[in-house]
PDB file of C-alpha atoms in Angstrom:
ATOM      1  CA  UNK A   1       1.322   6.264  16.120  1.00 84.00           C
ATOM      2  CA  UNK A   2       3.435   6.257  13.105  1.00 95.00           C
ATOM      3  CA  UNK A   3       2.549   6.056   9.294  1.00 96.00           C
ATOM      4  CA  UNK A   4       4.238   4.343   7.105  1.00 98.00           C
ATOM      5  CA  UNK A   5       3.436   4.998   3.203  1.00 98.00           C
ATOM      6  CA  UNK A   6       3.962   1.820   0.967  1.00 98.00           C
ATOM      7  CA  UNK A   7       3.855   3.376  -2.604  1.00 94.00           C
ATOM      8  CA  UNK A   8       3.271   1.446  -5.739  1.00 89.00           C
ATOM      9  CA  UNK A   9       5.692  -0.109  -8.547  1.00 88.00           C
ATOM     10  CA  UNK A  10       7.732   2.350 -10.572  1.00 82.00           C
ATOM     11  CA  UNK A  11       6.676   4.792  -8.332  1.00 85.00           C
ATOM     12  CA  UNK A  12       8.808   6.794  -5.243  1.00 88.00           C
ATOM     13  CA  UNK A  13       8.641   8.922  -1.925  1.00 89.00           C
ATOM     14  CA  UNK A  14       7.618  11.695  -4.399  1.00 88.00           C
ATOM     15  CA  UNK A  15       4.415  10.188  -5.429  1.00 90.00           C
ATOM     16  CA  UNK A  16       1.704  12.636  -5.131  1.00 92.00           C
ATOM     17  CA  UNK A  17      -0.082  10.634  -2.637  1.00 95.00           C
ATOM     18  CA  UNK A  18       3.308  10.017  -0.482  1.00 95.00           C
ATOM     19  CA  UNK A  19       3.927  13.628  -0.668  1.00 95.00           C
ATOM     20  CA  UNK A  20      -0.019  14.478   0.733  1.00 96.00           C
ATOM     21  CA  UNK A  21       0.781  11.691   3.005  1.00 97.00           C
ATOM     22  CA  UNK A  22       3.823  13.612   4.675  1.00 97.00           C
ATOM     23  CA  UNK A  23       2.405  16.740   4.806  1.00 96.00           C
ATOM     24  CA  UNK A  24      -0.556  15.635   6.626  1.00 94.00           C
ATOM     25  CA  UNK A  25       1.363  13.680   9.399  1.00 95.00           C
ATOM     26  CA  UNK A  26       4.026  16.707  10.214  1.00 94.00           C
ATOM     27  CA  UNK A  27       0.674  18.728  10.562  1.00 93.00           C
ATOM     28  CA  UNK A  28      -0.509  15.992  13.440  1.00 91.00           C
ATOM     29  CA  UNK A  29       2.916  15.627  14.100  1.00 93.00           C
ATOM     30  CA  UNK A  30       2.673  11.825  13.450  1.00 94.00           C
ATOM     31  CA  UNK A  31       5.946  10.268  12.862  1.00 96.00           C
ATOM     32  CA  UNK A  32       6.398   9.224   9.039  1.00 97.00           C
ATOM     33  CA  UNK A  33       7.987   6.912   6.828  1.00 97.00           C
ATOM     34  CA  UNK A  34       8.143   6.563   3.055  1.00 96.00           C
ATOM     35  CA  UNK A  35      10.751   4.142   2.090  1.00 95.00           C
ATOM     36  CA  UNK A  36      11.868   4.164  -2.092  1.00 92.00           C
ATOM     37  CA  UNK A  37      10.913   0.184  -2.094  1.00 92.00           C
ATOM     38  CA  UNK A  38      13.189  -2.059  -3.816  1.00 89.00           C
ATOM     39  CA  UNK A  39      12.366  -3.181  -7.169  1.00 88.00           C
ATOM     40  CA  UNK A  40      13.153  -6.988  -5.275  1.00 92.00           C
ATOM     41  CA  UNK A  41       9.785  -7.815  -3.351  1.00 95.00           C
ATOM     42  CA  UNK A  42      11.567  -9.571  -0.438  1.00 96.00           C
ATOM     43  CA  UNK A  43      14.256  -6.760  -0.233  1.00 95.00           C
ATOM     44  CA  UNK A  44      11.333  -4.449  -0.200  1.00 96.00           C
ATOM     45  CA  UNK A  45       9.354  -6.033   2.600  1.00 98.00           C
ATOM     46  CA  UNK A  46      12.990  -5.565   4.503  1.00 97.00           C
ATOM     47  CA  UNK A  47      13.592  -2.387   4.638  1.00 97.00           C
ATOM     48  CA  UNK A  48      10.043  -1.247   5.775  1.00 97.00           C
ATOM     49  CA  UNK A  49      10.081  -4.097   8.534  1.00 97.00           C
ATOM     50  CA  UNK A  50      14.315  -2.329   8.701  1.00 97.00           C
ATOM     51  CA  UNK A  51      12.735   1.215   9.601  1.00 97.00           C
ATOM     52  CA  UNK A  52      10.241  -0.570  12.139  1.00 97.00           C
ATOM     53  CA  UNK A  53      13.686  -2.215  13.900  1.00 97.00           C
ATOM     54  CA  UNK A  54      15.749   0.901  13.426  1.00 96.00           C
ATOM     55  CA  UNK A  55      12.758   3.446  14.929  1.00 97.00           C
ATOM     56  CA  UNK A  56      12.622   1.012  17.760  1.00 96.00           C
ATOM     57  CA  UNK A  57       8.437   1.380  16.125  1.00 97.00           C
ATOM     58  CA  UNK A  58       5.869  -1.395  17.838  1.00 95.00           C
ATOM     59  CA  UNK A  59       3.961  -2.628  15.043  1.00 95.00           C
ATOM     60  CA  UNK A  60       0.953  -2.686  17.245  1.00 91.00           C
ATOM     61  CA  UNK A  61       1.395   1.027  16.552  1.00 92.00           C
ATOM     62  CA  UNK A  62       1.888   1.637  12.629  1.00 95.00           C
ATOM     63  CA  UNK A  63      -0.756   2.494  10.261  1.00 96.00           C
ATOM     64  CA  UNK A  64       0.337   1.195   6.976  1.00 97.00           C
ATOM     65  CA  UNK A  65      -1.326   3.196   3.683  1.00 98.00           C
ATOM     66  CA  UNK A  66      -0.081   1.415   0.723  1.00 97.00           C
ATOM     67  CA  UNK A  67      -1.191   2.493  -2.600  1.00 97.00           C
ATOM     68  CA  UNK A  68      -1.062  -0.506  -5.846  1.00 96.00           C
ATOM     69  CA  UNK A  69       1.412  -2.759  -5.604  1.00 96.00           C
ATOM     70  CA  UNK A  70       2.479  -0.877  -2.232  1.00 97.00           C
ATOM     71  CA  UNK A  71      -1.169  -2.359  -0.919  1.00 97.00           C
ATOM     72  CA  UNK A  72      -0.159  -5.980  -1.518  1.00 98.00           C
ATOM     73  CA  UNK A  73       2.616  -5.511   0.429  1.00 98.00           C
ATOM     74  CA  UNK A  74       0.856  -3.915   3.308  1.00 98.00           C
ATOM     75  CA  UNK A  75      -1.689  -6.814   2.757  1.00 97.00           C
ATOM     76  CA  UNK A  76       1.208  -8.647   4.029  1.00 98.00           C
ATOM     77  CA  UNK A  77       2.485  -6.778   6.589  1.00 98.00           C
ATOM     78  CA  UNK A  78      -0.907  -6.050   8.454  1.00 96.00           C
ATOM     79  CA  UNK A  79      -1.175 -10.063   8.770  1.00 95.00           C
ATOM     80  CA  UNK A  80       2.470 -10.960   9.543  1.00 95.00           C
ATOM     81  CA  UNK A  81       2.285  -8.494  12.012  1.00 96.00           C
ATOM     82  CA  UNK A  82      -1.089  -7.311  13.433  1.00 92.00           C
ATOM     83  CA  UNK A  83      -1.100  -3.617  12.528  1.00 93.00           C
ATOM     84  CA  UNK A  84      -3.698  -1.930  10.739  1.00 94.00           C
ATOM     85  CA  UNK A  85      -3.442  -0.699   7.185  1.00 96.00           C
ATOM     86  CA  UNK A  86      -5.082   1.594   4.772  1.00 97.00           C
ATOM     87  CA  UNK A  87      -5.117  -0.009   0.623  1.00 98.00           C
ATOM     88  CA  UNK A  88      -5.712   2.407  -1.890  1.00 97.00           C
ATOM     89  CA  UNK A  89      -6.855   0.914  -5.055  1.00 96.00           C
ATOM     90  CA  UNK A  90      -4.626  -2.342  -4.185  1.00 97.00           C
ATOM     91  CA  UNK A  91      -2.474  -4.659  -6.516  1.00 95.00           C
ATOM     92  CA  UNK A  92      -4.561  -7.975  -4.981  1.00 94.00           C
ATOM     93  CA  UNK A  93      -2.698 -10.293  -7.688  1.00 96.00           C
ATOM     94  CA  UNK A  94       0.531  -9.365  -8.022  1.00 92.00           C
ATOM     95  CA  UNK A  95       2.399 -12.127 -10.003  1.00 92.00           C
ATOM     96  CA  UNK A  96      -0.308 -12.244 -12.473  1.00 93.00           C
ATOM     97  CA  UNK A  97      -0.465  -8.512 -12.922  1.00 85.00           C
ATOM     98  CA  UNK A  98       3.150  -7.700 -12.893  1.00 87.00           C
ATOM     99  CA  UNK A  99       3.966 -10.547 -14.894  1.00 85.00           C
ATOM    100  CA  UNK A 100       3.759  -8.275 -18.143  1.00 84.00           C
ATOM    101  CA  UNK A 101       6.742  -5.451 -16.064  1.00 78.00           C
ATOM    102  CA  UNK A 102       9.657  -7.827 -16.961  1.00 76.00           C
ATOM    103  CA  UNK A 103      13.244  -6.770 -17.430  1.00 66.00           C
ATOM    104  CA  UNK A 104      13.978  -3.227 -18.033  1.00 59.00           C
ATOM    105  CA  UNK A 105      12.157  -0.394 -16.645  1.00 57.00           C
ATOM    106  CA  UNK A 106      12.069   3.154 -16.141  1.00 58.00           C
ATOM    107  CA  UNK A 107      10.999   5.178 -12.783  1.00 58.00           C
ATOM    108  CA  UNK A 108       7.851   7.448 -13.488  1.00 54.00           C
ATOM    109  CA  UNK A 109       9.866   9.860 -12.056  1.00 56.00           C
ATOM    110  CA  UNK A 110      11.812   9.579 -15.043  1.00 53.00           C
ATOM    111  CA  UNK A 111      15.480   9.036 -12.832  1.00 52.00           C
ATOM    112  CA  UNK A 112      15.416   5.852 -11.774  1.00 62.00           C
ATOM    113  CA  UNK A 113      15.972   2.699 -14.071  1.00 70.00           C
ATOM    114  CA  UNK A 114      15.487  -0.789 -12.772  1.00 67.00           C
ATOM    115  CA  UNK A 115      15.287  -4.185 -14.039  1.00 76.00           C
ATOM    116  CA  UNK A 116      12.465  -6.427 -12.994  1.00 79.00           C
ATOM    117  CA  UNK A 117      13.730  -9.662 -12.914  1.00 82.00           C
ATOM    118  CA  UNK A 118      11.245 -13.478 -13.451  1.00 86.00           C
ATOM    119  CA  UNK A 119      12.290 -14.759  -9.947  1.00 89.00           C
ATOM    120  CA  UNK A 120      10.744 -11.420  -8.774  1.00 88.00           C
ATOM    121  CA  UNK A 121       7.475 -13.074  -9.515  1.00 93.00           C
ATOM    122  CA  UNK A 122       8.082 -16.170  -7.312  1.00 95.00           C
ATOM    123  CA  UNK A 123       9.050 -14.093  -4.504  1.00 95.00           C
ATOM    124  CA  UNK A 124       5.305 -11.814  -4.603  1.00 95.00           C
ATOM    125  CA  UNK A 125       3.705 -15.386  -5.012  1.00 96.00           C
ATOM    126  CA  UNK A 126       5.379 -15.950  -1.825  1.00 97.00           C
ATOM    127  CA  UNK A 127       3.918 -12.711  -0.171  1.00 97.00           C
ATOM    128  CA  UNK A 128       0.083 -13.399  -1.484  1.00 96.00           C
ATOM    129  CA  UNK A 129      -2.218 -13.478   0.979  1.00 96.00           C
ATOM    130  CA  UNK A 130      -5.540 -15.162   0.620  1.00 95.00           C
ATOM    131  CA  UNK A 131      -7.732 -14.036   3.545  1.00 94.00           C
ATOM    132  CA  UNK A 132      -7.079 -11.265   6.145  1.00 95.00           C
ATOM    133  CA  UNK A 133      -6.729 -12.296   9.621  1.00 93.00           C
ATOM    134  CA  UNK A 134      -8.721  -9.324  10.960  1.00 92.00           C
ATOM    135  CA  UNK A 135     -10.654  -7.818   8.382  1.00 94.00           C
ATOM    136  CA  UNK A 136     -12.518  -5.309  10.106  1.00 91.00           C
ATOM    137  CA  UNK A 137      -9.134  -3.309  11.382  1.00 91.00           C
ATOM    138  CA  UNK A 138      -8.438  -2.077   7.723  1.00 94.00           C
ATOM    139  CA  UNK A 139      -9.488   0.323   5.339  1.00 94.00           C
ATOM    140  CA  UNK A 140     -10.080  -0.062   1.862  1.00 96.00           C
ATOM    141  CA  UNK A 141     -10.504   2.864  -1.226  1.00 97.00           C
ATOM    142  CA  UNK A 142     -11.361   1.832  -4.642  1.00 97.00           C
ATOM    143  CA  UNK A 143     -11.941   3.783  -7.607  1.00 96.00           C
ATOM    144  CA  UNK A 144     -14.262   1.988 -10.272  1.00 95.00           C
ATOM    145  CA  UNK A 145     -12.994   3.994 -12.703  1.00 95.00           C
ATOM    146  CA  UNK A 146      -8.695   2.287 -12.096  1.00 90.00           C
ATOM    147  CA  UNK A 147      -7.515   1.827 -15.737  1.00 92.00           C
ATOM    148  CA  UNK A 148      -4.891  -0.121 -14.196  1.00 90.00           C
ATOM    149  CA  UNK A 149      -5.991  -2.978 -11.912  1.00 93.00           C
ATOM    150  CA  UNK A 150      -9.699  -4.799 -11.544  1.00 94.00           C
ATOM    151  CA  UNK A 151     -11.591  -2.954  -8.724  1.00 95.00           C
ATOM    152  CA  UNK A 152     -14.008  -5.911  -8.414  1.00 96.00           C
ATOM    153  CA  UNK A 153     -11.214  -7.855  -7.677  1.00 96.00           C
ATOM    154  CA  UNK A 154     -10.087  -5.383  -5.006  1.00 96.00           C
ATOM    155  CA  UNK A 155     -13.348  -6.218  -3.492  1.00 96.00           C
ATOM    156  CA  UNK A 156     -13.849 -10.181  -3.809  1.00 96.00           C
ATOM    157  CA  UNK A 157     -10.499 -10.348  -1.859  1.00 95.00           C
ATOM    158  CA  UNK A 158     -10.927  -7.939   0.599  1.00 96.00           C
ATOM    159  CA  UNK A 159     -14.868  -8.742   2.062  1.00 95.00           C
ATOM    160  CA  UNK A 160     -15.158  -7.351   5.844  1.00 94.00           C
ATOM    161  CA  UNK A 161     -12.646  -4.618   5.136  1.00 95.00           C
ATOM    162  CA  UNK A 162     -14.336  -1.500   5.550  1.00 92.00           C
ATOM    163  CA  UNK A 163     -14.296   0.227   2.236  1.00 95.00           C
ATOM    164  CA  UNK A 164     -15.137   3.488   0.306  1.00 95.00           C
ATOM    165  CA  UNK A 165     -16.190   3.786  -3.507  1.00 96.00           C
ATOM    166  CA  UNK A 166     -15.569   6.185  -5.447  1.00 96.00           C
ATOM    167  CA  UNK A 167     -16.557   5.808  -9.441  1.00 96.00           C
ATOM    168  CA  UNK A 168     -14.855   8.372 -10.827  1.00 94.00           C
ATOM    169  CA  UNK A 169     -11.591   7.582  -9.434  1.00 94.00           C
ATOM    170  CA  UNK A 170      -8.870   6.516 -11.229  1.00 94.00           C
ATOM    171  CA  UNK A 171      -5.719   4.128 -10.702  1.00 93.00           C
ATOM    172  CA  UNK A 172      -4.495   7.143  -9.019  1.00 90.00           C
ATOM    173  CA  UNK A 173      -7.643   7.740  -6.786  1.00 95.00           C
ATOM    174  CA  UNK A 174      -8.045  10.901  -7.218  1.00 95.00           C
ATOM    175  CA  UNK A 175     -10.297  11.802  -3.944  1.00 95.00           C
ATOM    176  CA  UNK A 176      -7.541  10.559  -1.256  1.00 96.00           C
ATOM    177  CA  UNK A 177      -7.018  14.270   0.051  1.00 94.00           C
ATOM    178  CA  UNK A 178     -10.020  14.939   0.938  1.00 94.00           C
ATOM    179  CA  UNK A 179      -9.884  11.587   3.274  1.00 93.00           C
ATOM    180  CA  UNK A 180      -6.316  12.079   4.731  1.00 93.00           C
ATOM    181  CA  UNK A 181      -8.025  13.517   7.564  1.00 90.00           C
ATOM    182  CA  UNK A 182     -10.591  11.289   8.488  1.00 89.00           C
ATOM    183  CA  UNK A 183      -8.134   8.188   7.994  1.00 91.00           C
ATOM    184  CA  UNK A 184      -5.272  10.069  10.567  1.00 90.00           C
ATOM    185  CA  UNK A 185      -8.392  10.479  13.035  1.00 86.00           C
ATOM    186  CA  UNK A 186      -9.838   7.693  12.930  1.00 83.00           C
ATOM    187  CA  UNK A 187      -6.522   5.896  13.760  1.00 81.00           C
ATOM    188  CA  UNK A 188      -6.257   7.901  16.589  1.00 79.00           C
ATOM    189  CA  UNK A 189      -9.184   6.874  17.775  1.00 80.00           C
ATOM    190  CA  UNK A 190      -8.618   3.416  16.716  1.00 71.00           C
ATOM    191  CA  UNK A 191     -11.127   2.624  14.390  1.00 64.00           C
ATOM    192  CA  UNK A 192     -12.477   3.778  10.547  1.00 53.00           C
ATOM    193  CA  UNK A 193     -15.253   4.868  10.045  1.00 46.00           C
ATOM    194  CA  UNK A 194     -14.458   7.106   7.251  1.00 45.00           C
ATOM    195  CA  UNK A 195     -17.492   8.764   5.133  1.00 42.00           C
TER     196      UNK A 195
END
């Protein structure tokens, strides 16, 4: 049962949530990945489905937890694919909302410079996904409080996902730790039915 952590834009493997992420599967001793995506949304969306080839990993298997912009692209993945996915305050209109990132950036890790380039925008167009094939095998965190991205829109597009409010939380969702555990047993068990 491998985890893979999809983490959001301008962000890394060192994301506080990655980081929690990690720790929690070598405690379960759940294999892990945490790729540092691509800047390129299509180059992105091949490495993870690269590690899944390369691990020899059935995606029947893999629990995707993608936070932001990482949860569009597990929005993807989970219907290309069939596996089942965890979205943390998810990026549910990605050319619109990263349509304001263009050309230079900087890392928040304050390392890594990219540039995001216009075409960029065609390609997440490309990855949108309207409706979820199967709904109920997903998870779904939002934090009314996101400064960041609409939370009621993280709702609209994700209806018979099974999904957690929390007010207070911010963009950064401040309460996934104290759900790490429920989400890596209730995978196990092959369902969520997180509190």
């Amino acid at each position: 049962m491998p985890i893979i952590y999809l983490h959001g834009f301008r962000s890394n493997h060192l994301s506080e949530k990655a980081v929690l992420t990690q720790t929690a599967c070598l405690e379960h001793h759940i294999p892990f990945a945490c790729p540092d995506l691509d800047a390129e949304p299509q180059q992105a969306i091949a490495q993870i489905q690269e590690i899944v080839t390369q691990k020899q990993w059935h995606w029947s298997d893999i629990l995707l937890i993608g936070s932001s912009l990482g949860g569009f692209y597990a929005r993807y993945l989970a219907n290309e694919h069939g596996c089942r996915a965890v979205f943390v305050n998810p990026c549910v209109f990605a050319t619109r909302d990263l349509s304001t990132q263009l050309h230079h950036k900087k890392a928040f890790n304050g390392v890594d410079d990219f540039i995001f380039k216009p075409h960029f925008l065609i390609q997440l167009q490309q990855l949108f996904v309207k409706t979820l094939h199967h709904p109920e095998q997903h998870l779904l965190f939002v934090g009314q409080s996101d400064e960041v991205l609409n939370w009621r829109e993280m709702l609209w597009m994700n209806q018979g996902v099974n999904t957690i409010i929390k007010a207070n939380d911010t963009h950064r969702f401040e309460s996934y730790s104290n759900y790490l555990a429920d989400i890596i047993k209730a995978y196990q068990n092959g369902f969520f039915t997180c509190k």
